[in-house]
GROMACS .gro file of C-alpha atoms in nm:
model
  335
    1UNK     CA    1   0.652   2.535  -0.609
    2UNK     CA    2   0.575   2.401  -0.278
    3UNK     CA    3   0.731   2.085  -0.124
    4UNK     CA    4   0.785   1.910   0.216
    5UNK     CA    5   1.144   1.837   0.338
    6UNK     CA    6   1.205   1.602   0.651
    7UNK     CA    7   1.547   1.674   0.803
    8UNK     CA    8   1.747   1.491   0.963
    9UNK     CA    9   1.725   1.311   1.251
   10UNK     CA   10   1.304   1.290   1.151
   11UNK     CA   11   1.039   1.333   1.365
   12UNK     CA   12   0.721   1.506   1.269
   13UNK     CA   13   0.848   1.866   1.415
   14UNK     CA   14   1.107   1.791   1.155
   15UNK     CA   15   0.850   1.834   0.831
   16UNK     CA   16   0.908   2.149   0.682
   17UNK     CA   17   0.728   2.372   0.436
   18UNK     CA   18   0.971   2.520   0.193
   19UNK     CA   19   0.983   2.654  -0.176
   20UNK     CA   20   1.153   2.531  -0.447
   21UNK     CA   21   1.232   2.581  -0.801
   22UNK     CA   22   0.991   2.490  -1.079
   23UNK     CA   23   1.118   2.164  -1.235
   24UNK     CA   24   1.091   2.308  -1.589
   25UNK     CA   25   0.987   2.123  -1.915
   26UNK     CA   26   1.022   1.737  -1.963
   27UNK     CA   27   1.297   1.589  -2.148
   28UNK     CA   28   1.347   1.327  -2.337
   29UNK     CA   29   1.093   1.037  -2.206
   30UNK     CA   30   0.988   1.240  -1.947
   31UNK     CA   31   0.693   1.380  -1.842
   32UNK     CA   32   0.570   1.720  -1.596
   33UNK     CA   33   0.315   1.611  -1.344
   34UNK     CA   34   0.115   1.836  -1.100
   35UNK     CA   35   0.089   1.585  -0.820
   36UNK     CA   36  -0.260   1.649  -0.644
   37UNK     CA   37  -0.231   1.385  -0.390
   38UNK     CA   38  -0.084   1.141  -0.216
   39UNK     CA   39  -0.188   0.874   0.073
   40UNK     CA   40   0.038   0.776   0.398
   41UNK     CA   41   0.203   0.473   0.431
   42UNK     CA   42   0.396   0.283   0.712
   43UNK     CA   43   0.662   0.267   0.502
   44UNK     CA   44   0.635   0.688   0.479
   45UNK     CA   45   0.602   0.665   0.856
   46UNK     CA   46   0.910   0.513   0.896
   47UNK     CA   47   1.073   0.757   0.669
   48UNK     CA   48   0.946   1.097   0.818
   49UNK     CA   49   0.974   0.947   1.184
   50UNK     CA   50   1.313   0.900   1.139
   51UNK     CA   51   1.297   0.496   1.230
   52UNK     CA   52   1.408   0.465   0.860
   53UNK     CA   53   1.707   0.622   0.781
   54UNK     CA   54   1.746   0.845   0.501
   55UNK     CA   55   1.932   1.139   0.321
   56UNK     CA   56   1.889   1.502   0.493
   57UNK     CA   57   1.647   1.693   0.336
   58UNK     CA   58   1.446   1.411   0.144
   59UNK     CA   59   1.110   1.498  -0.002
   60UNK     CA   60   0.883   1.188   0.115
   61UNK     CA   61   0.576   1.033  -0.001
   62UNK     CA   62   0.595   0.697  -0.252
   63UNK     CA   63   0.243   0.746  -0.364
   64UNK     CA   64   0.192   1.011  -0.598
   65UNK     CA   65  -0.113   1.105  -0.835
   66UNK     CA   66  -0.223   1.421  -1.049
   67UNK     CA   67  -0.240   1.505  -1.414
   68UNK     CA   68   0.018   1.544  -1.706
   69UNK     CA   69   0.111   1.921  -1.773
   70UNK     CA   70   0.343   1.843  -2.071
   71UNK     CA   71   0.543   1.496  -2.237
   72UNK     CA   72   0.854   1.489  -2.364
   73UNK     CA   73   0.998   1.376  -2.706
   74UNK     CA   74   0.934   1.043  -2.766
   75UNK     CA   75   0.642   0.983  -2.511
   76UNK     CA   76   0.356   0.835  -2.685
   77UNK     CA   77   0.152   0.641  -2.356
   78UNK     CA   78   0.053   0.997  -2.194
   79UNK     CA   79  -0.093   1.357  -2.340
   80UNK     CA   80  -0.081   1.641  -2.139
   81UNK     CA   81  -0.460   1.604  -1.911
   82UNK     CA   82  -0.423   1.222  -1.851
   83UNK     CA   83  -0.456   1.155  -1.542
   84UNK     CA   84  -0.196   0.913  -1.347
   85UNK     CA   85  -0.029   0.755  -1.061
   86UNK     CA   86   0.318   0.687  -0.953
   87UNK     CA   87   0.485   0.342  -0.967
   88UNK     CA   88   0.656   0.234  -0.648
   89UNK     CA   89   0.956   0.103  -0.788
   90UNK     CA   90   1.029   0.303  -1.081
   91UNK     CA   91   1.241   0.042  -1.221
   92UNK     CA   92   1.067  -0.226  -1.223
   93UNK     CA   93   0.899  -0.258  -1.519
   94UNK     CA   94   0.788  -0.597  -1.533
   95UNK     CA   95   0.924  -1.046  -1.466
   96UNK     CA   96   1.013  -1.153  -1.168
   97UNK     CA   97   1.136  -0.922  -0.862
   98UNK     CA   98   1.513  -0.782  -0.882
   99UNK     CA   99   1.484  -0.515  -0.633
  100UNK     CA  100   1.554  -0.591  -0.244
  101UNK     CA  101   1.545  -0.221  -0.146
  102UNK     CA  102   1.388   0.142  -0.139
  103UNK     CA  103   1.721   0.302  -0.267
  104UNK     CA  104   1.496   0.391  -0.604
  105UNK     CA  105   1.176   0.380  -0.429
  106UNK     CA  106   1.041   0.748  -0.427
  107UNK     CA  107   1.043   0.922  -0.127
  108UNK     CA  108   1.253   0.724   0.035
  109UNK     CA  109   1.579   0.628  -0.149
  110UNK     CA  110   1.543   0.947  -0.360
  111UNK     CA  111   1.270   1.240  -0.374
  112UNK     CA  112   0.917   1.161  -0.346
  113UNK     CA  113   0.575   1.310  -0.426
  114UNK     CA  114   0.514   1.544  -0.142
  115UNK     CA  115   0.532   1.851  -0.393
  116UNK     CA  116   0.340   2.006  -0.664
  117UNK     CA  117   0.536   1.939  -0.956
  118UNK     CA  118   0.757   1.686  -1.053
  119UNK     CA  119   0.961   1.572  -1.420
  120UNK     CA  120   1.039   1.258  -1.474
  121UNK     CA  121   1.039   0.938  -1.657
  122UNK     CA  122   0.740   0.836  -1.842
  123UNK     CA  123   0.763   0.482  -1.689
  124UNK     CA  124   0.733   0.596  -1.356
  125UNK     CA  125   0.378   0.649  -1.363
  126UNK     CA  126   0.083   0.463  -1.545
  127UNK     CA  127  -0.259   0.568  -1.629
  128UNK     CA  128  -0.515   0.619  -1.323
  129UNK     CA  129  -0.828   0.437  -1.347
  130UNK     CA  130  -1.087   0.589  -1.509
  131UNK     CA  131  -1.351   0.809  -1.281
  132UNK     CA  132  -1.134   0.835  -1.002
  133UNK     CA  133  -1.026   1.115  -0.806
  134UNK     CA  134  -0.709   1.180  -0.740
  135UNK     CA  135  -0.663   1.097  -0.379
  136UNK     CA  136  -0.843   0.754  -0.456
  137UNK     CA  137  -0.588   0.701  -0.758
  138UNK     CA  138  -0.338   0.798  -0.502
  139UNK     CA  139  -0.401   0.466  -0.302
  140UNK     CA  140  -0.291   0.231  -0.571
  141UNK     CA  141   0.111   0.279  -0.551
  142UNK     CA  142   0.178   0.098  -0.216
  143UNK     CA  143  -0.113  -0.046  -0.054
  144UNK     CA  144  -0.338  -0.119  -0.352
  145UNK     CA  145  -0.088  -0.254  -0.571
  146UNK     CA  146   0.047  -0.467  -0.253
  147UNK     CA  147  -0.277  -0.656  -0.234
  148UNK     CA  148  -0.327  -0.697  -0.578
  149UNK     CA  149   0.004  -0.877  -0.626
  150UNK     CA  150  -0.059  -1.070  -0.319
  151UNK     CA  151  -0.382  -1.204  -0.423
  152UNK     CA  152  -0.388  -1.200  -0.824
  153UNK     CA  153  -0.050  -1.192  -0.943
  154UNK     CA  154   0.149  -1.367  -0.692
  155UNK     CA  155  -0.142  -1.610  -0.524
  156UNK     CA  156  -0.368  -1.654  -0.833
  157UNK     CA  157  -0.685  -1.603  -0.645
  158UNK     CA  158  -1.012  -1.745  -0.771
  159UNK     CA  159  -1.384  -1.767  -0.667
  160UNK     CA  160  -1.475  -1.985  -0.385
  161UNK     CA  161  -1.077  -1.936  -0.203
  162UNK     CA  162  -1.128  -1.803   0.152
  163UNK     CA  163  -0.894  -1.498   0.229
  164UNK     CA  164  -0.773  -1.427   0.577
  165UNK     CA  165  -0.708  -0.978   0.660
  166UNK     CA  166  -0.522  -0.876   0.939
  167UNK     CA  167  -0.621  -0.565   1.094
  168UNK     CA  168  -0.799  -0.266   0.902
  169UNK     CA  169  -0.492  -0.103   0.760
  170UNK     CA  170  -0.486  -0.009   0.359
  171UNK     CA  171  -0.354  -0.315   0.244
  172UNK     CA  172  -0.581  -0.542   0.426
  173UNK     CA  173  -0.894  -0.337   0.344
  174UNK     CA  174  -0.778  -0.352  -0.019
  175UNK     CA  175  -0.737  -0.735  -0.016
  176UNK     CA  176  -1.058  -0.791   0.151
  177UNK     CA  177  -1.245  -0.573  -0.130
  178UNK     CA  178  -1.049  -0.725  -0.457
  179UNK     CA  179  -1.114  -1.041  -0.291
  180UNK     CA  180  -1.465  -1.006  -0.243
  181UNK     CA  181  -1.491  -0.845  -0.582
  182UNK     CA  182  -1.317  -1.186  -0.707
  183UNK     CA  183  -1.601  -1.427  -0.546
  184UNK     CA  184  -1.369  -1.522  -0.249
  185UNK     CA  185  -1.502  -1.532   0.126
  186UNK     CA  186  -1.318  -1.341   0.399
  187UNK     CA  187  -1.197  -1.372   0.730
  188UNK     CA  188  -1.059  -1.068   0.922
  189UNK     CA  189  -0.948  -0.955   1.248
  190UNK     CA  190  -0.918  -0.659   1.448
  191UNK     CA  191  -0.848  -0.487   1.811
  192UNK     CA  192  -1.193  -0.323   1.760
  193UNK     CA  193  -1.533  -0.397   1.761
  194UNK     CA  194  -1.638  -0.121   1.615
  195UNK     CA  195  -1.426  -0.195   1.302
  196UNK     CA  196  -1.468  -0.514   1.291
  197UNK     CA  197  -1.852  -0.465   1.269
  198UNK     CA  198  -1.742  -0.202   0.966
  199UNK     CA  199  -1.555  -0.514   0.808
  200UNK     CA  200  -1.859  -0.725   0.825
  201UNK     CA  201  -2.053  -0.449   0.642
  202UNK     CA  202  -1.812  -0.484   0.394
  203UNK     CA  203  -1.852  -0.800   0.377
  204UNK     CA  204  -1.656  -1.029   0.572
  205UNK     CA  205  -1.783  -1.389   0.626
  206UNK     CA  206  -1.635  -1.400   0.965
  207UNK     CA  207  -1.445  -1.209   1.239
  208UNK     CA  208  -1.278  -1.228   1.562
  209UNK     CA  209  -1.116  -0.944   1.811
  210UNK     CA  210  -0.766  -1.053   1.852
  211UNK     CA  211  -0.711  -0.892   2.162
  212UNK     CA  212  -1.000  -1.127   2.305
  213UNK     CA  213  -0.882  -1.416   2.142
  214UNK     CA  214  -0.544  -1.467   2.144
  215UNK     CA  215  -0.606  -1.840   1.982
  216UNK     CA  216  -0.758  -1.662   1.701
  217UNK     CA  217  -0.639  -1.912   1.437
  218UNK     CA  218  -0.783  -2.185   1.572
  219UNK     CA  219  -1.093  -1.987   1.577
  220UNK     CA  220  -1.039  -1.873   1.176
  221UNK     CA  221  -0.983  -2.261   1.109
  222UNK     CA  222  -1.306  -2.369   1.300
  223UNK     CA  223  -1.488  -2.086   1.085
  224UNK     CA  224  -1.421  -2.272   0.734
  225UNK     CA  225  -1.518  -2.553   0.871
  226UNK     CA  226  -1.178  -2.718   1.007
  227UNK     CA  227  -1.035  -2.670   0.599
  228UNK     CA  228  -0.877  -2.342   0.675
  229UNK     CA  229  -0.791  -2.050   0.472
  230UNK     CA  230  -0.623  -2.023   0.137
  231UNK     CA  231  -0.443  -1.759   0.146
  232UNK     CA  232  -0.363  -1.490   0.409
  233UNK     CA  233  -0.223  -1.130   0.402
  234UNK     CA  234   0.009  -1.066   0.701
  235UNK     CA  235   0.095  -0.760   0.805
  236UNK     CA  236   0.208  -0.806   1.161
  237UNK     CA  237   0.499  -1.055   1.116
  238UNK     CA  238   0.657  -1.252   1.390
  239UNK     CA  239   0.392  -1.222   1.659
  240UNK     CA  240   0.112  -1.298   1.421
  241UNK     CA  241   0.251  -1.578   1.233
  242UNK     CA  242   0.177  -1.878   1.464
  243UNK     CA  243  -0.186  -1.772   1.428
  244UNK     CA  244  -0.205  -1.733   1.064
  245UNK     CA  245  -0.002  -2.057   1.012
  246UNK     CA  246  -0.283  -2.224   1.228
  247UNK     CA  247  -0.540  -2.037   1.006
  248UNK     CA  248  -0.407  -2.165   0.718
  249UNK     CA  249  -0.551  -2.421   0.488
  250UNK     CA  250  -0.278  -2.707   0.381
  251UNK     CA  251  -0.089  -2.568   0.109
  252UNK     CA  252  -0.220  -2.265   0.209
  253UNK     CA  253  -0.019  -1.936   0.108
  254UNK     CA  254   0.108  -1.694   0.350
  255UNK     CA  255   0.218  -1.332   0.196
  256UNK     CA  256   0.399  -1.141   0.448
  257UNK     CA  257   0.391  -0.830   0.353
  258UNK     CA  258   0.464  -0.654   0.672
  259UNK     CA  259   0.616  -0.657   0.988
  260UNK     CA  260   0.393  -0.420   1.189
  261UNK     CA  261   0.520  -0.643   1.505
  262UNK     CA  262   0.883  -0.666   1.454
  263UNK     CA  263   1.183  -0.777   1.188
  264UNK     CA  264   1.235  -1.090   1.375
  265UNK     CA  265   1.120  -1.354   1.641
  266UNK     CA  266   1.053  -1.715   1.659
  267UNK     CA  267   0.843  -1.887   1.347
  268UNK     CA  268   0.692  -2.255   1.404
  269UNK     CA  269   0.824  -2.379   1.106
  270UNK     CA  270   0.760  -2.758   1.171
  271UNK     CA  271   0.412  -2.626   1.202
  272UNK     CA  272   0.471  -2.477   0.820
  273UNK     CA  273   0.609  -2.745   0.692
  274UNK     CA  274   0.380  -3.020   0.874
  275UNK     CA  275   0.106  -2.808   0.681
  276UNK     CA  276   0.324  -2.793   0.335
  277UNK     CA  277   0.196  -2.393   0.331
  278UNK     CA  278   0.391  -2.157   0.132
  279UNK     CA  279   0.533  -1.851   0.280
  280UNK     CA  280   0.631  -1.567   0.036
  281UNK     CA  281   0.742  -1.191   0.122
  282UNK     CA  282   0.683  -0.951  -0.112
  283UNK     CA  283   0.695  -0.552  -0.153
  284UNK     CA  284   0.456  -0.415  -0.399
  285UNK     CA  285   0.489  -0.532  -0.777
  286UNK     CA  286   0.624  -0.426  -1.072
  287UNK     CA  287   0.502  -0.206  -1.340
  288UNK     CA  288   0.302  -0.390  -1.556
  289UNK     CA  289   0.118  -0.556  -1.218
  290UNK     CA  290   0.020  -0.182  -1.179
  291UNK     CA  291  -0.156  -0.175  -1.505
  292UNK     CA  292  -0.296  -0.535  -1.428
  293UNK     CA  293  -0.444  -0.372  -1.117
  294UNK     CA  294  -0.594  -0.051  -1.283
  295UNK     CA  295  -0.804  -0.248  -1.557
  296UNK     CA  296  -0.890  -0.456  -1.294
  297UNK     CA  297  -1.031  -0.162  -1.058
  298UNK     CA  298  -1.222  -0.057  -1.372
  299UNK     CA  299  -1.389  -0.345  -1.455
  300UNK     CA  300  -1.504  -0.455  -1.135
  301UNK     CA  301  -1.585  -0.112  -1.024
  302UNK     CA  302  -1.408  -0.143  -0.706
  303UNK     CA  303  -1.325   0.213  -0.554
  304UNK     CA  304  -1.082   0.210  -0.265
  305UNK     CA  305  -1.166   0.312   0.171
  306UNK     CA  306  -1.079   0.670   0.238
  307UNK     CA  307  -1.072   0.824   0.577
  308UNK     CA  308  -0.977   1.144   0.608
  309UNK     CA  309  -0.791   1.404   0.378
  310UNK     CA  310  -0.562   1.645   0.503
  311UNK     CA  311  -0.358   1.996   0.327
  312UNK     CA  312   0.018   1.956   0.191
  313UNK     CA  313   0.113   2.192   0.461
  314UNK     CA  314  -0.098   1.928   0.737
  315UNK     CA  315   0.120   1.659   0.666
  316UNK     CA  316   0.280   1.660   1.023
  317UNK     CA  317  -0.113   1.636   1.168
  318UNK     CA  318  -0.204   1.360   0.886
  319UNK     CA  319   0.057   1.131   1.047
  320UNK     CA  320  -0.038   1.163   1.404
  321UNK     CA  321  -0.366   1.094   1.284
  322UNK     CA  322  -0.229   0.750   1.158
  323UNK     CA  323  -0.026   0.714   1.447
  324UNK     CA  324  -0.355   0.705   1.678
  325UNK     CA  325  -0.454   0.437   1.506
  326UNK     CA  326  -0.846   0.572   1.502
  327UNK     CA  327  -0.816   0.559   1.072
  328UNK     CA  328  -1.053   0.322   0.868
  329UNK     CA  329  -0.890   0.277   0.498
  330UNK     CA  330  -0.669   0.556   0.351
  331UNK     CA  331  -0.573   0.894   0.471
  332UNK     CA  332  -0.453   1.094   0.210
  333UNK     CA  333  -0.304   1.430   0.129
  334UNK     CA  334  -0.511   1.648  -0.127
  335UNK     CA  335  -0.308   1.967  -0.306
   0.00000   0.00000   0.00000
């Protein structure tokens, strides 16, 4: 079978092509999957660019989605032809978070989908919604699953909050359609015009170019009316904080989910507490928050942003495509 190695130190010249043996039949628990896609990440950025460290030879990708060739004893949830995803952390089944980590996370802390076959546990995959294709499915692990637990699980979202995006990256096109799909208005920014007029298509209440407006949460706030927003997804981190804190409703919830700008840097958190908001990191969700999500995608019909597909063995160009930043939604990987 085929599969993509990254060696050591990383870089992009550093993904290679090689072939491997076939897994073989499932065990116990297990089941064989022929992974047909997968979709990039920042968090696989950082693990084939070498900015991440990680073991020599490491097959990357955490998202991984394709069809069951054959279950092991004792699997009863899958029969060879469903159709499924991988879980982020396999783990993590379901209560509160216990992992701090990406020492189990797939393709990271051990192998990941960036292969066409793979055994293993039953319980790290779960079902695919229904009618999708595989690269779509492919979109849930990380940055669907990320805004669902934001929103639903974590922020218990309802119709009539107002949702503030950051930027046009998977996870923030994700919130902006579950919460649109939830009755919630939406606020979102961007560096471009031309994607910001893309997010207004989609249905965002209001916009603003950050680079433009550097006071853009005062100009969020103003938006709702001078109540602010309920709850926002950041992605950048330090240097977008101050703004979204200004954004922010009182008793509004912050979910920092990313840290696009940096791992540290100075937080105005008299302005946070003057405003009694609640900050929370998170990384992606747990099991059962993935099955949440997928009956959720199939009732409301939501389908996720794809940009551009690329081959297995045009993984290398797939990433400098998200490193130029031109991508709207998902690029995937389709084998």
């Amino acid at each position: 079978m085929r599969a993509i190695r990254v060696e050591k130190p990383g870089g992009l010249d550093r993904l290679k092509l090689v072939e491997m043996e076939d897994p073989g039949e499932p065990g116990p628990g297990e089941v064989r999957v022929r992974v047909r896609a997968s979709s990039l990440n920042f968090h696989d950025y950082g693990v084939v660019s070498g900015t991440m460290e990680t073991e020599d030879g490491r097959i990357p990708m955490a998202d991984g989605a394709g069809e069951v060739e054959a279950i092991g004893e004792g699997v009863t949830e899958f029969a060879p032809g469903d159709r499924v995803v991988s879980h982020f952390f396999p783990g993590w089944i379901d209560g509160p978070a216990r992992v701090a980590d990406f020492k189990t996370t797939p393709g990271d802390g051990v192998n990941g989908y960036a292969r066409d076959l793979i055994v293993r546990p039953a319980t790290w995959f779960t079902r695919a919604p229904k009618g999708w294709s595989h690269e779509e499915a492919a979109t849930i692990t990380t940055a669907g699953l990320t805004a669902w637990r934001a929103l639903v699980a974590d922020g218990g979202l309802k119709a009539g909050d107002d949702v503030l995006v950051l930027g046009t990256g998977g996870v923030s096109i994700y919130a902006l359609q579950i919460a649109r799909a939830m009755g919630a208005r939406v606020f979102a920014t961007s560096s471009s015009d031309e994607k910001l007029a893309r997010l207004t298509d989609m249905g965002a209440a209001g916009v603003v170019n950050y680079k433009d407006d550097p006071d853009w949460g005062r100009t969020i706030w103003d938006m709702t009316g001078g109540r602010g927003v309920d709850h926002v997804v950041e992605v950048g981190g330090p240097a977008t904080l101050p703004n979204s804190i200004r954004a922010a409703a009182i008793g509004g919830h912050l979910h920092l989910i990313g840290v696009l700008t940096g791992i540290g840097g100075e937080i105005p958190t008299v302005n946070l507490m003057r405003k009694q908001q609640r900050l929370q990191g998170l990384i992606v969700g747990s099991r059962v928050h993935q099955i949440d999500m997928v009956r959720g995608m199939e009732t409301t019909g939501l389908r996720p942003v794809l940009d551009r597909s690329f081959g297995l063995d045009e993984i290398a160009d797939a990433f400098r495509h998200e490193e130029s930043g031109k991508h709207f939604g998902k690029i995937t990987l389709s084998y």
